[in-house]
Protein backbone atom coordinates (compact mmCIF):
# COMPACT_ATOMS: atom_id res chain seq x y z
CA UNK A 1 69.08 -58.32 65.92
CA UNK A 2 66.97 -59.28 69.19
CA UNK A 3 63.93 -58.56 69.24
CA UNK A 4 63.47 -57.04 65.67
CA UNK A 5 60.36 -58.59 63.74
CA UNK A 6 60.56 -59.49 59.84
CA UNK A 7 57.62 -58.11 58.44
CA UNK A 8 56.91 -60.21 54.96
CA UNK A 9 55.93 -58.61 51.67
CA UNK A 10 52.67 -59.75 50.58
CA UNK A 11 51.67 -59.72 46.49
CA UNK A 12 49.12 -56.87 46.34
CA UNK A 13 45.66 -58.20 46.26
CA UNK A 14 42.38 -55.87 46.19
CA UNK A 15 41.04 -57.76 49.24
CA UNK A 16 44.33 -57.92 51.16
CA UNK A 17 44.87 -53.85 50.85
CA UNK A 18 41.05 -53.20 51.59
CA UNK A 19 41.76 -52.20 54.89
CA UNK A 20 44.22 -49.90 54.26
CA UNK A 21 42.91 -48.41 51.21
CA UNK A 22 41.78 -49.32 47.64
CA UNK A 23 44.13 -51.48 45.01
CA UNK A 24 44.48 -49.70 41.44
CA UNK A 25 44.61 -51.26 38.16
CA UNK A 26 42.87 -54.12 38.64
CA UNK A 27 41.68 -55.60 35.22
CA UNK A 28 38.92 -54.05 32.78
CA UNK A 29 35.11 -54.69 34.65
CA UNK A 30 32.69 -55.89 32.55
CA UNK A 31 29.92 -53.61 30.91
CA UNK A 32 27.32 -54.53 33.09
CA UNK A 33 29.22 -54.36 36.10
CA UNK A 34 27.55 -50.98 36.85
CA UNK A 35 31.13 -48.94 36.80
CA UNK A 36 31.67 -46.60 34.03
CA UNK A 37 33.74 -48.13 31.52
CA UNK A 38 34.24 -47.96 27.57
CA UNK A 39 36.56 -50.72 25.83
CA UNK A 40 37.11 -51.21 21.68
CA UNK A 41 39.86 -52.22 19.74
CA UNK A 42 41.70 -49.22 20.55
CA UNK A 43 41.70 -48.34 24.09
CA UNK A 44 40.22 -49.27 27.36
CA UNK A 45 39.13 -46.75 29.59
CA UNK A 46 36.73 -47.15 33.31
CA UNK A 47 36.33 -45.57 36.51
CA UNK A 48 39.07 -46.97 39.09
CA UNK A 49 38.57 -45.31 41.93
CA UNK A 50 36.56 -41.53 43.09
CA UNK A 51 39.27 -40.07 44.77
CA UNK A 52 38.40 -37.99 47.77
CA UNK A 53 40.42 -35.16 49.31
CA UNK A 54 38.07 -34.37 51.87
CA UNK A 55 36.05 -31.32 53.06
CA UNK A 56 37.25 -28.21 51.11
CA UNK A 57 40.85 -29.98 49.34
CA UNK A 58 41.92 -29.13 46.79
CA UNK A 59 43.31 -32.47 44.65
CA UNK A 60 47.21 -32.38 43.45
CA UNK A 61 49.28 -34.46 41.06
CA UNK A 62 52.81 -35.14 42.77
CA UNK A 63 55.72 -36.48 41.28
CA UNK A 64 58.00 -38.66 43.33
CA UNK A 65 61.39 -40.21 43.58
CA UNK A 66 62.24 -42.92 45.78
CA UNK A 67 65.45 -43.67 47.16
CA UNK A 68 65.12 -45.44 50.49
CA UNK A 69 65.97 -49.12 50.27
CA UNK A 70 66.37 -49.84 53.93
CA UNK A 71 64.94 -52.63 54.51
CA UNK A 72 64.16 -51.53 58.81
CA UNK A 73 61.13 -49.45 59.34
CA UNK A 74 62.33 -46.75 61.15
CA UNK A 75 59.02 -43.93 61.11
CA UNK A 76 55.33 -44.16 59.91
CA UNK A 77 53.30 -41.07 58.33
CA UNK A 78 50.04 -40.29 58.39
CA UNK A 79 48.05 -38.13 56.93
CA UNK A 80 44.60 -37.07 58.42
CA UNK A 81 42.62 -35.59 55.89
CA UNK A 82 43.15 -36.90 52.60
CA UNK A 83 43.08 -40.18 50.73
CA UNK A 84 46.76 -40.65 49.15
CA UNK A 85 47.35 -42.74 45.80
CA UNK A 86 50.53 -44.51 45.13
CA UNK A 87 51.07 -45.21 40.83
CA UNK A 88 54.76 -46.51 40.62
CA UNK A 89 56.03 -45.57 36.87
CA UNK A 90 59.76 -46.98 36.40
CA UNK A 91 59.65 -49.46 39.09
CA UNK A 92 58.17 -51.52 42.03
CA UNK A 93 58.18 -50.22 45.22
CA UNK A 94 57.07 -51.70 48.28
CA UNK A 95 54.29 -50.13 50.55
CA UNK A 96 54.28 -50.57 54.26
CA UNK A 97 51.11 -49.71 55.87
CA UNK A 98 48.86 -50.02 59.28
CA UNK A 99 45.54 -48.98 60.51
CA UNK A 100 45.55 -46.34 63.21
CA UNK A 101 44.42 -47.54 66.45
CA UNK A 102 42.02 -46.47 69.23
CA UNK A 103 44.79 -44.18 70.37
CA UNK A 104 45.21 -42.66 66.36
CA UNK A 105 48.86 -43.72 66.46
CA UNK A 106 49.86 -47.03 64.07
CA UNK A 107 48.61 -50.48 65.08
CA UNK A 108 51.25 -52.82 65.29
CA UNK A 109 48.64 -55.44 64.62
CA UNK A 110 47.59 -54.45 61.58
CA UNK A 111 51.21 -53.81 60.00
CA UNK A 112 51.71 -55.36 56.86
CA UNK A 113 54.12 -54.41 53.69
CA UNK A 114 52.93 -54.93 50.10
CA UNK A 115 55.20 -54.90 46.69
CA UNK A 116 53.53 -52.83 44.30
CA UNK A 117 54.32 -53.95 40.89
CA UNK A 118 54.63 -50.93 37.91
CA UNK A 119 51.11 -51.15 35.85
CA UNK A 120 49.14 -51.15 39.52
CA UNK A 121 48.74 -49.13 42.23
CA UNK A 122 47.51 -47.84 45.99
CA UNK A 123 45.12 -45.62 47.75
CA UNK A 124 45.74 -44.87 50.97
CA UNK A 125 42.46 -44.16 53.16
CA UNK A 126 42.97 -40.85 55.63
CA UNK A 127 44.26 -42.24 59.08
CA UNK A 128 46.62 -45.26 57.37
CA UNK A 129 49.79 -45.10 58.23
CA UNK A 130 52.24 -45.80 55.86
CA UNK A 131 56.38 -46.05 54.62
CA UNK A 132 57.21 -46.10 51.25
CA UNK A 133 60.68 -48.29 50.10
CA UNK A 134 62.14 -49.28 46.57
CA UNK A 135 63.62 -52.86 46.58
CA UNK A 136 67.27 -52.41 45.32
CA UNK A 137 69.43 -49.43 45.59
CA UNK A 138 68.65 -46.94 42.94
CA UNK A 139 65.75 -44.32 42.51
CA UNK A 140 61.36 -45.48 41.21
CA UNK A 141 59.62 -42.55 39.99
CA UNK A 142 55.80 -42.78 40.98
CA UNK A 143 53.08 -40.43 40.26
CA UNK A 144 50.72 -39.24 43.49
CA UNK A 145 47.68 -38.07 43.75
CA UNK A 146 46.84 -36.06 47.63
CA UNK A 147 45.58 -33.00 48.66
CA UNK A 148 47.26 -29.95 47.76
CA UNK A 149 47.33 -28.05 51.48
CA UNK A 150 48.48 -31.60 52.60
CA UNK A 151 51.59 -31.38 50.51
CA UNK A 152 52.05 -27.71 51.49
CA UNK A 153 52.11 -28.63 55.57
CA UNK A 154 54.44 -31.66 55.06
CA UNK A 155 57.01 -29.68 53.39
CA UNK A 156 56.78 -27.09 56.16
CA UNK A 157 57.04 -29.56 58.94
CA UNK A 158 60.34 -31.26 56.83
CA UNK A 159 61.39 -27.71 56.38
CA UNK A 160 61.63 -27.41 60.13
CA UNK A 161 59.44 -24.09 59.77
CA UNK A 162 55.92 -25.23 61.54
CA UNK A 163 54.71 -28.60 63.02
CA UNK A 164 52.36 -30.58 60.90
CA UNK A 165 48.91 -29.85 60.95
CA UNK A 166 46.87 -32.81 58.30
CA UNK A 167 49.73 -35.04 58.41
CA UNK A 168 52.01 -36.93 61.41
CA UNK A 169 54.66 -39.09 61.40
CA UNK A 170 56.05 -40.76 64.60
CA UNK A 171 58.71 -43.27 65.53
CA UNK A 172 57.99 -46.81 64.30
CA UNK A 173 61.14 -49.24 65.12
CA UNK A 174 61.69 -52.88 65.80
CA UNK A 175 60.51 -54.20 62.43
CA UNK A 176 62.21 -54.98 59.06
CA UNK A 177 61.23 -56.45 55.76
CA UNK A 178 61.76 -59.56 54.53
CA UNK A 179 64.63 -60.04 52.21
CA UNK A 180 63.51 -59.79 49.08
């Protein structure tokens, strides 16, 4: 299609997704690293990430299913308040993301996509914009961690019964992922 852009899938890197957000499961810091961490024979165990909600929120576990393989970016989401973490559990998925611009809507600049592989996973910082796809036809469960009132207003905006309040999502077209 004229003038559609092919937006490549990058491998996710902790310094590639830094300015969208923070990379998770990255390997086992050392003792003296100054993170809390405990490791034996047994089990592992360290501080990944401190996962903020912002003023007043209220953290929530959300379970997710995945279905949309389209491979054309159609809509970006926001949300305003919160950070948002991504933990795929039965498969991949791939992460599109961008940095909101002087105007607070997505900056096609800073668009970029990012596979991320079961064992890893994201967090978004508030303000990145973001689309969510699976690979291949079929459904990846993936475990999120938001803010609880966040959750609450999305559903009623997708509900149709008020407009969103701590979240947005607007039209984002003219870009597709690479095949994969």
């Amino acid at each position: 299609m004229e003038g559609i852009k092919t937006l490549g899938i990058r491998k996710l890197e902790a310094d590639a997704f830094a300015p969208y957000g923070w990379m998770l499961g990255k390997p086992v810091p050392a003792a003296d690293a100054g993170t809390p961490v405990f490791s034996n024979s047994a089990t592992d165990f360290w501080q990944e990430h401190v996962f903020d909600t912002g003023a007043g929120g209220e953290p929530e576990v959300l379970w997710v299913n995945y279905r949309n393989a389209d491979r054309a970016v159609g809509n970006l989401e926001v949300h305003l308040l919160t950070q948002q973490a991504i933990v795929p559990l039965t498969g991949p998925v791939i992460q599109v993301v961008a940095a909101s611009g002087a105007d607070g809507l997505p900056d096609a600049a800073t668009l970029a996509a990012f596979e991320v592989p079961v064992g890893q996973g994201i967090c978004m910082k508030p303000g990145c914009w973001h689309a969510t796809r699976i690979a291949a036809p079929g459904e990846v469960a993936c475990l999120m961690l938001t803010r609880r009132s966040t959750t609450a207003d999305l559903i009623a905006h997708l509900n149709g019964q008020q407009a969103a309040a701590e979240s947005a999502i607007v039209p984002f077209e003219g870009y597709t992922l690479a095949p994969a």
